[in-house]
Structures are given as C-alpha cells and as structure tokens.
Short mmCIF file of C-alpha atoms and ligand atoms in Angstrom, two decimals:
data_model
loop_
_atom_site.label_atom_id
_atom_site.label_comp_id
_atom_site.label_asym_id
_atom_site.label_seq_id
_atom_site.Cartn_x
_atom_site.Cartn_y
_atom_site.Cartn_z
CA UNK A 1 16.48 -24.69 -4.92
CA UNK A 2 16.77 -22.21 -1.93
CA UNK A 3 13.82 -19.85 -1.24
CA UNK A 4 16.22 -16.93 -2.80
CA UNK A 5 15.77 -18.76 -6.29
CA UNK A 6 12.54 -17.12 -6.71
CA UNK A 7 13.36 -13.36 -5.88
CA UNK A 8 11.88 -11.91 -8.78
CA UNK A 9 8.22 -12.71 -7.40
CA UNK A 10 7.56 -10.19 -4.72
CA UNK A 11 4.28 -11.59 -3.87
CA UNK A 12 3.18 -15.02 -4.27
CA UNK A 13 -0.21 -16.32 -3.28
CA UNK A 14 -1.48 -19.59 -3.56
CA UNK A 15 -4.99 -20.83 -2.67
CA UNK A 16 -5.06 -18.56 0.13
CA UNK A 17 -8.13 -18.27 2.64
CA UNK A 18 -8.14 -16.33 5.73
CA UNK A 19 -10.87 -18.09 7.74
CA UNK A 20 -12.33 -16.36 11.26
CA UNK A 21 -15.16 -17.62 13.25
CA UNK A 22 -15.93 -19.68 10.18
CA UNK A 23 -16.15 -17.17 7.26
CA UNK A 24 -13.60 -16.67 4.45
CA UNK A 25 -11.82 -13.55 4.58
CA UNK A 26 -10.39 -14.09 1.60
CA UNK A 27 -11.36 -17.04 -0.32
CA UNK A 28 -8.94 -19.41 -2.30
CA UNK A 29 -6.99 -16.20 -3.54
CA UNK A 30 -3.89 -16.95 -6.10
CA UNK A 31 -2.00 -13.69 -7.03
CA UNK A 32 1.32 -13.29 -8.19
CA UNK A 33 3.20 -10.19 -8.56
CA UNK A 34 6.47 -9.82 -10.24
CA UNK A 35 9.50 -7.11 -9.55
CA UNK A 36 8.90 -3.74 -10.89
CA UNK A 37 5.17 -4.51 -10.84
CA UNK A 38 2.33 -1.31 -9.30
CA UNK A 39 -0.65 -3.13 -8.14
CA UNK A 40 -4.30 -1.64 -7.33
CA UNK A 41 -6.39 -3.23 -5.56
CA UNK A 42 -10.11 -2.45 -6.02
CA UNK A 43 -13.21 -3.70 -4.30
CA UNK A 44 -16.06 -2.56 -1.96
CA UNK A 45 -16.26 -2.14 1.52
CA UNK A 46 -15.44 -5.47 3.65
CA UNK A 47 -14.30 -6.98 0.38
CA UNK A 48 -11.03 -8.14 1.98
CA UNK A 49 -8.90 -5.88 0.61
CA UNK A 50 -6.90 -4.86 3.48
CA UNK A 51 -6.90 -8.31 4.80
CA UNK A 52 -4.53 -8.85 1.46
CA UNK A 53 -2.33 -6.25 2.54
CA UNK A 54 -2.17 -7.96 5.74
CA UNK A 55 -0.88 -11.03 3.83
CA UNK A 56 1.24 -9.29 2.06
CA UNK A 57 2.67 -7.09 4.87
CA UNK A 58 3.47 -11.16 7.12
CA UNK A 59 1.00 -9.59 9.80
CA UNK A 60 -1.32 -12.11 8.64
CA UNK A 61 -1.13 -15.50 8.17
CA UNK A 62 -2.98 -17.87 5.54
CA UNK A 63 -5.35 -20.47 6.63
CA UNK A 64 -4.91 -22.87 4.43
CA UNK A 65 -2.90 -22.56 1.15
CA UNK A 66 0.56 -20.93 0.60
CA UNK A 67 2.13 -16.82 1.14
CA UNK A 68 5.44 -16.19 -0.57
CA UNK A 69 6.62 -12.83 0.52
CA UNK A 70 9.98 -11.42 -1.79
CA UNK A 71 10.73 -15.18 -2.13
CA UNK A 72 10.58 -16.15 1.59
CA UNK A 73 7.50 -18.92 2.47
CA UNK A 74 5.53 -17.38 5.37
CA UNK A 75 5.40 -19.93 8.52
CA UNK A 76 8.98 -20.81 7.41
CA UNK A 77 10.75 -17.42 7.54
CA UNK A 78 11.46 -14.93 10.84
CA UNK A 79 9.00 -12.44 9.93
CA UNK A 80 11.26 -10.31 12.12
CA UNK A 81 13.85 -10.74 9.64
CA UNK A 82 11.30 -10.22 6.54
CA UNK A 83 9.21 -6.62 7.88
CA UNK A 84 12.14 -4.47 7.42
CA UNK A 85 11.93 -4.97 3.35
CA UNK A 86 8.28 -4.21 3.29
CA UNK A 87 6.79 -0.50 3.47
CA UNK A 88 3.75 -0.18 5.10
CA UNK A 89 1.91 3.26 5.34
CA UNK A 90 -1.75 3.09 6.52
CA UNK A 91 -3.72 4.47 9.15
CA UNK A 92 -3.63 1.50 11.40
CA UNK A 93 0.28 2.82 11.69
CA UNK A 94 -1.19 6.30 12.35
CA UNK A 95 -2.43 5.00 15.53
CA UNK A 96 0.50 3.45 16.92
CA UNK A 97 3.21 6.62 16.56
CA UNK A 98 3.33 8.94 19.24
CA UNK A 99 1.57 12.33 18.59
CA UNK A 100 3.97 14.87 20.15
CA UNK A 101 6.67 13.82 18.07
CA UNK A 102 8.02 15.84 15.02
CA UNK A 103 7.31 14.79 11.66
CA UNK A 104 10.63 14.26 11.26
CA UNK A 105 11.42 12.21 14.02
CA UNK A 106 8.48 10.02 13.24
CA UNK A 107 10.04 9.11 9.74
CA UNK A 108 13.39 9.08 11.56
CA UNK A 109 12.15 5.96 14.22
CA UNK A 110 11.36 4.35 10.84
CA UNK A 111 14.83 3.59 10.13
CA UNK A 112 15.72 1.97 13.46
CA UNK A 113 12.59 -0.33 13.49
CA UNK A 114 11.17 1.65 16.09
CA UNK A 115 8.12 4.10 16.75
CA UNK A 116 8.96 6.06 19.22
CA UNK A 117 12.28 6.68 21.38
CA UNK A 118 14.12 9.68 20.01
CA UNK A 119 17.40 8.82 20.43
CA UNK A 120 20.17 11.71 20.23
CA UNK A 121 22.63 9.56 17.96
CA UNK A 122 20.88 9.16 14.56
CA UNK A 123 23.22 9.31 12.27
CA UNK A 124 23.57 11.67 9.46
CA UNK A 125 23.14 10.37 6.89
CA UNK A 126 19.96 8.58 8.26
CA UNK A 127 18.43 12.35 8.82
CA UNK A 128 19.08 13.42 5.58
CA UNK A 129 17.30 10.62 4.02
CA UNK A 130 14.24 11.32 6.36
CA UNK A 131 14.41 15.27 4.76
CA UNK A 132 14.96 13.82 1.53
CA UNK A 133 11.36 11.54 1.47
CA UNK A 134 10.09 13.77 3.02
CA UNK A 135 10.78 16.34 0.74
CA UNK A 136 9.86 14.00 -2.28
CA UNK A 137 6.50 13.90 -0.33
CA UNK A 138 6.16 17.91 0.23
CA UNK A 139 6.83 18.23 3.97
CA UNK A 140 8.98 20.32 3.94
CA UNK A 141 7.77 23.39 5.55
CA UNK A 142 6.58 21.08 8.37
CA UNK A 143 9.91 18.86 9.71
CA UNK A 144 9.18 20.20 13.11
CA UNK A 145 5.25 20.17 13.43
CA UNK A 146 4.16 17.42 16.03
CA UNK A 147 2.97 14.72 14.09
CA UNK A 148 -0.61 14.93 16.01
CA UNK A 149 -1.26 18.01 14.91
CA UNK A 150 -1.19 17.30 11.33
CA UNK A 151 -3.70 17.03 8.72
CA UNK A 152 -5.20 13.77 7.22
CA UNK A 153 -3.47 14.60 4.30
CA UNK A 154 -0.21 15.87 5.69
CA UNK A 155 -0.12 12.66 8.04
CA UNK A 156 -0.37 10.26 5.35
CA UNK A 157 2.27 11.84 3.30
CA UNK A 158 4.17 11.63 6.67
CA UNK A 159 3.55 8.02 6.47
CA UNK A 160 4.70 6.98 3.15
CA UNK A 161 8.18 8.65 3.49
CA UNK A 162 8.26 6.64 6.80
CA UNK A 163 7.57 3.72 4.77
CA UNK A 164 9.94 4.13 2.52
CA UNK A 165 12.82 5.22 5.04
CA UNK A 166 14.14 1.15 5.62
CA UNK A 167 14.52 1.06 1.19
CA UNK A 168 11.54 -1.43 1.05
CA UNK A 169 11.61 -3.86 -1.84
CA UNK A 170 7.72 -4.05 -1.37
CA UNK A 171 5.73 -0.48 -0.60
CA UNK A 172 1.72 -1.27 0.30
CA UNK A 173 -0.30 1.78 0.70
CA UNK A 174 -3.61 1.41 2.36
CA UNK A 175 -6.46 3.69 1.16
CA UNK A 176 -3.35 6.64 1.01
CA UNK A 177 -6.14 9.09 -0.40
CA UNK A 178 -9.07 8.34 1.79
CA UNK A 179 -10.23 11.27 3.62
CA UNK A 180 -8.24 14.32 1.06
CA UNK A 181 -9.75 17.03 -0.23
CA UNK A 182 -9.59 17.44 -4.11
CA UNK A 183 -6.69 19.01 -4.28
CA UNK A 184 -4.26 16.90 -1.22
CA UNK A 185 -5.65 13.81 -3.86
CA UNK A 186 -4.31 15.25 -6.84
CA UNK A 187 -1.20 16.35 -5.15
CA UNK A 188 -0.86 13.17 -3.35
CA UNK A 189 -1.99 11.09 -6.78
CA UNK A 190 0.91 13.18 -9.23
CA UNK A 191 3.33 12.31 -5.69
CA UNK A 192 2.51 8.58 -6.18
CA UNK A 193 2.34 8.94 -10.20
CA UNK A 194 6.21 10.23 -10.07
CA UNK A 195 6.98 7.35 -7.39
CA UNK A 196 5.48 4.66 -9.66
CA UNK A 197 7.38 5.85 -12.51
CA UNK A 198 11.10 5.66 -10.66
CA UNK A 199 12.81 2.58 -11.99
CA UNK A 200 14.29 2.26 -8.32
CA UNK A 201 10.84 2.70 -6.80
CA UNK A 202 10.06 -0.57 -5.00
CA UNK A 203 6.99 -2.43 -6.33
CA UNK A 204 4.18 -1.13 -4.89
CA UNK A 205 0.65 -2.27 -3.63
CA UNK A 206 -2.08 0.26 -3.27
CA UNK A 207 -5.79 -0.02 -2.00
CA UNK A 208 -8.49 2.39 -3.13
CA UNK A 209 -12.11 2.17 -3.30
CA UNK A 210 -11.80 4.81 -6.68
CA UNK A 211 -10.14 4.60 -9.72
CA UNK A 212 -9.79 8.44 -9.66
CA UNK A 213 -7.28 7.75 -7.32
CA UNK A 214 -5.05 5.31 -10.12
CA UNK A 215 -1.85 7.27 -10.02
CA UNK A 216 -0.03 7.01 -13.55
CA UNK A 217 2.63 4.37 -13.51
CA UNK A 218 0.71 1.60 -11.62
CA UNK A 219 0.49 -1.25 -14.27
CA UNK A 220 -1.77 -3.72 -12.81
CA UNK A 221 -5.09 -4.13 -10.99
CA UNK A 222 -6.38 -7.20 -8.69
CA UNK A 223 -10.11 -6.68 -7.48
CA UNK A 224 -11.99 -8.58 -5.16
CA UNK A 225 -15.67 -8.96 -4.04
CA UNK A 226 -16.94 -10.80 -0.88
CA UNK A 227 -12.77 -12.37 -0.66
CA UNK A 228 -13.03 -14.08 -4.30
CA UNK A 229 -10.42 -12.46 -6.75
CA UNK A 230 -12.40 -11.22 -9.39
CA UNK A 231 -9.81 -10.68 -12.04
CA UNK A 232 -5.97 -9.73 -11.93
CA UNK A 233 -3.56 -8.68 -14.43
CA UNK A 234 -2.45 -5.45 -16.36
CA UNK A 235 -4.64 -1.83 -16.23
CA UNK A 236 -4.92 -1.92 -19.85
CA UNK A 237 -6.80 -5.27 -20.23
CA UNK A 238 -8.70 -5.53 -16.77
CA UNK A 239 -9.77 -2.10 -15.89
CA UNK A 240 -13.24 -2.61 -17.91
CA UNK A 241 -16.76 -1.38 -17.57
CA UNK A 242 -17.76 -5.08 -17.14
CA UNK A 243 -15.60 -5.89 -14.36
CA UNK A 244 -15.89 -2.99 -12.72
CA UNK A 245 -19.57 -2.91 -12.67
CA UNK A 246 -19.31 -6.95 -11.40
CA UNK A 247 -16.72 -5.61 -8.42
CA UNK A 248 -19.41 -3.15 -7.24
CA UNK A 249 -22.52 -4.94 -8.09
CA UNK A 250 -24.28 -2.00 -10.27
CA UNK A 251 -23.34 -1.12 -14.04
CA UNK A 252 -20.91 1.82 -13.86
CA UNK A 253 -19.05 3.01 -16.93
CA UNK A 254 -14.96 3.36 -16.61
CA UNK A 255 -13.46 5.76 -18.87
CA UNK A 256 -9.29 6.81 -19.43
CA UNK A 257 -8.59 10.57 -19.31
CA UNK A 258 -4.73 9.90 -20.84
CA UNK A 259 -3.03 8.31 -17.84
CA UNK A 260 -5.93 8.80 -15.82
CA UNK A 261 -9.38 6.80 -14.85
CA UNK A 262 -13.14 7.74 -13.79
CA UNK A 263 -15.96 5.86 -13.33
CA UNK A 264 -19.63 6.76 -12.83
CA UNK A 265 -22.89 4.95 -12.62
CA UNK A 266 -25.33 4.71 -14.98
CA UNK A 267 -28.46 7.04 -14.64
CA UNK A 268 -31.76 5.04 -13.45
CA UNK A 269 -34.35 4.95 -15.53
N1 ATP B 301 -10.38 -10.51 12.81
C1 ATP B 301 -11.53 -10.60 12.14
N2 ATP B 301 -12.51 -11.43 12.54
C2 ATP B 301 -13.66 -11.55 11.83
N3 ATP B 301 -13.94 -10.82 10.71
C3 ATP B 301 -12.99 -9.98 10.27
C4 ATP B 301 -11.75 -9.80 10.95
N4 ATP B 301 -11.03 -8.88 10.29
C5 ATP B 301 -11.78 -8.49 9.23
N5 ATP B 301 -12.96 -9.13 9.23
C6 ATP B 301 -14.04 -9.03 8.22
O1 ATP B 301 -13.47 -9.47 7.00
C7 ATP B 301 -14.03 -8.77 5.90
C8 ATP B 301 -12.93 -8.20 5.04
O2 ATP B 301 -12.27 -7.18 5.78
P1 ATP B 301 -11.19 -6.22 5.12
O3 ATP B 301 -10.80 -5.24 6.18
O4 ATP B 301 -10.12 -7.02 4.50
O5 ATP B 301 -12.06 -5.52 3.99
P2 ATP B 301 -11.72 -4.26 3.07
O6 ATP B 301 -11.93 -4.68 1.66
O7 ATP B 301 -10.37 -3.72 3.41
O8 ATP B 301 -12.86 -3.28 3.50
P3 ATP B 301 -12.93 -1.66 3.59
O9 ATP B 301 -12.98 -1.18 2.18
O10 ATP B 301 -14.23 -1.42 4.28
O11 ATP B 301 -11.74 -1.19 4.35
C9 ATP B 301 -14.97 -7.73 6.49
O12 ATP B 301 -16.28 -8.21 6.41
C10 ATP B 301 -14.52 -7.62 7.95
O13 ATP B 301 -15.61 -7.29 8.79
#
C-alpha cells in the first residue's frame, strides 16, 4: 500500500508530542481528520494550539509518534513537495511579506511559492484568480493599497486569499479574527461561513480562543489544555458546557444562536 492509499485522511496524528527543553508541547495527541472535514480548534493561551497547526502545516516535526499530512508520512516526504497543498494564513506570514507591496501582488507571490519578487510575467490567468479571492474576501476597493498600510482586518483577509491562491487541499487559519472589531468579525465570520459551506472548499483548520468566532459550516471541534487533547469530534456532540468549562478551567455556559455559538461565565456568588 503506497502512502496515496490513504488520501482521504487529510490529517493524521498519532501519539504525537512536541518536546522542547523537556516539556510537552503537545502531549501524546491522536487526531484524525477526514476530506471535507472544518475543524476548530479551541483552548487557552499556551495550550498548544498553534503548535498543532505547525504539525499540520510540516513546519514542525513530531517528537516521538507519527504526522500524516494529505496521506504523505512526515520525515519520509519532501516537505518542499508537500507545502504547496497546504494554505496557511496567520500572522507569523504577516511578518515575512514585504510591506510596500500591493495587496495584490502579495496574493500574486502566493502562486509562485514566493513572497516577494514582483516579477513582470505573471500570467493571466494567475492575476485573475488573485482578483477573484480576493474579491470572495472583499478587497476589492484595495488591489493597489501597499500591503503595510492595511488594517488588521484588511491584512488578514489579504492573507487567506493568499492562502488559498496555490488550490490548497488543506486551509489552516490561525486566530483569523484576533484583533477585529465587531463588525470586520462578523464580516470576516459570514466570509469563512460561505467558504466552509463550498463543496470545493478545501478542508479547513481554524484556531480561535472564542466560539463567537465558529463560522457556520465548520463541523468539528478538537480542544486542548496544557497539550492533552481534551475531546475531538463533531460541533454537535462536543461543543458542551462541560467541556468547555474543563478547556478553560472555570464553569462557562455554551449556548447555539441557529448556526451560531456564545459562551459566558457563570456569575460569582
Ligand atoms: N520553541 C519553543 N520552545 C519552548 N517552548 C515553546 C516553543 N514554542 C512554543 N512553546 C511553548 O509551548 C506552549 C504552547 O504554545 P502554542 O503557541 O502552541 O500555544 P497556543 O495554544 O497557540 O497559545 P496562544 O493561544 O497563546 O497563541 C506555550 O507554553 C509556549 O510558550
């Protein structure tokens, strides 16, 4: 059986630590995702949540146990070959792309493995994909701003139609509505929503500290406390006042608003 055989699991973790300076990361972590599949991942602050993404991105290798990225083992796969078919929009990126290019060269680099060099040959068709994201993404009326001079909001929009420009079979989305204002959430969260929804969407992973931030469409939620996989499996069953209120270590109440979430705590007495 070839590593192809298993293409319909995008994700597979087994017994995976992360171990620096002698602390677990992540701690014996076994997640599976399948094709088609939206994942959240919830959990505080220095949980290890973005040290999954890592994983799941091939910048990070496990410690001990085994990574299967869209069917190819990590340590015996070029991860040259494998970054191309994952997205990856977070702010770490943010950092690396130049600031005084457009916002439509930035998504533009995307599509040539690159960050920066504006080259004068694009093709055509490439560009009009880069319009097309990034008009899925509403950025339109900003193609030529310099991407430094944007807004958090209006940067990490930029981001996710970069990610998507290569046609990702795996899209992970760091904290994308950390740092928005009410409304750039709800715009960016009915964005996401529509994304989720698109049969030829790419299966997603998406980190949040809130479950305000759930767009509609994501099916399943993984969360994780001190690297130790709480739970994992669909919305529907997991997304409970009990294991919310053991992710975050104080009794909080979850409630669904139709496709929506909130949570709150509970008053002290
Ligand atoms: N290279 C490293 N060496 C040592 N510790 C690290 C390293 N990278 C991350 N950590 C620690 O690992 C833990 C998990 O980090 P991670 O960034 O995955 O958490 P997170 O859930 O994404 O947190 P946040 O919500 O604050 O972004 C944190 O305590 C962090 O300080």
């Amino acid at each position: 059986m070839g590593d192809n055989a298993l293409m319909s699991e995008v994700l597979e973790l087994l017994d995976v630590s992360v171990v620096r300076d002698g602390r677990a990361l992540v701690d014996e972590v076994s997640w599976s995702i399948k094709e088609g599949e939206r994942w959240i991942i919830l959990g505080p602050n220095g949980a290890g949540k973005t040290t999954l993404l890592n994983l799941a991105s091939s910048y990070l290798f496990p410690s001990t146990g085994s990574a299967r990225i869209l069917g190819e083992r990590l340590g015996h796969v070029d991860v040259f070959e494998l970054r191309p078919r994952i997205g990856m929009a977070g702010i770490a990126m943010a950092d690396k792309l130049p600031r005084n290019q457009t916002v439509l060269q930035t998504v533009l680099t995307a599509a040539y493995g690159m960050t920066a060099h504006w080259l004068e040959d694009y093709e055509a068709v490439d560009e009009s994909r880069a319009r097309a994201f990034l008009d899925r993404l509403g950025m339109n009326d900003y193609l030529n701003r310099k991407f430094g001079t944007l807004s958090e909001g209006e940067r990490k929009r930029t981001l996710i139609a970069r990610a998507m420009m290569t046609d990702p079979e795996l899209l992970l989305l760091d904290e994308p509505a950390a740092g928005l204002d009410l409304g750039g959430r709800e715009d960016l969260v009915r964005r996401l929503g529509r994304l989720a929804r698109d049969p030829l969407a790419p299966s997603m992973i998406m980190v949040t500290h809130h479950v305000e931030e759930i767009p509609p469409g994501f099916t399943h939620v993984l969360m994780i406390r001190q690297g130790r996989v709480l739970t994992a499996g669909p919305v529907e069953t997991e997304l409970t006042s009990r294991n919310l209120s053991r992710c975050f270590g104080l009794p909080l109440v979850v409630e669904r608003n139709g496709a929506r979430w909130t949570a709150q705590g509970l008053p002290l007495k």
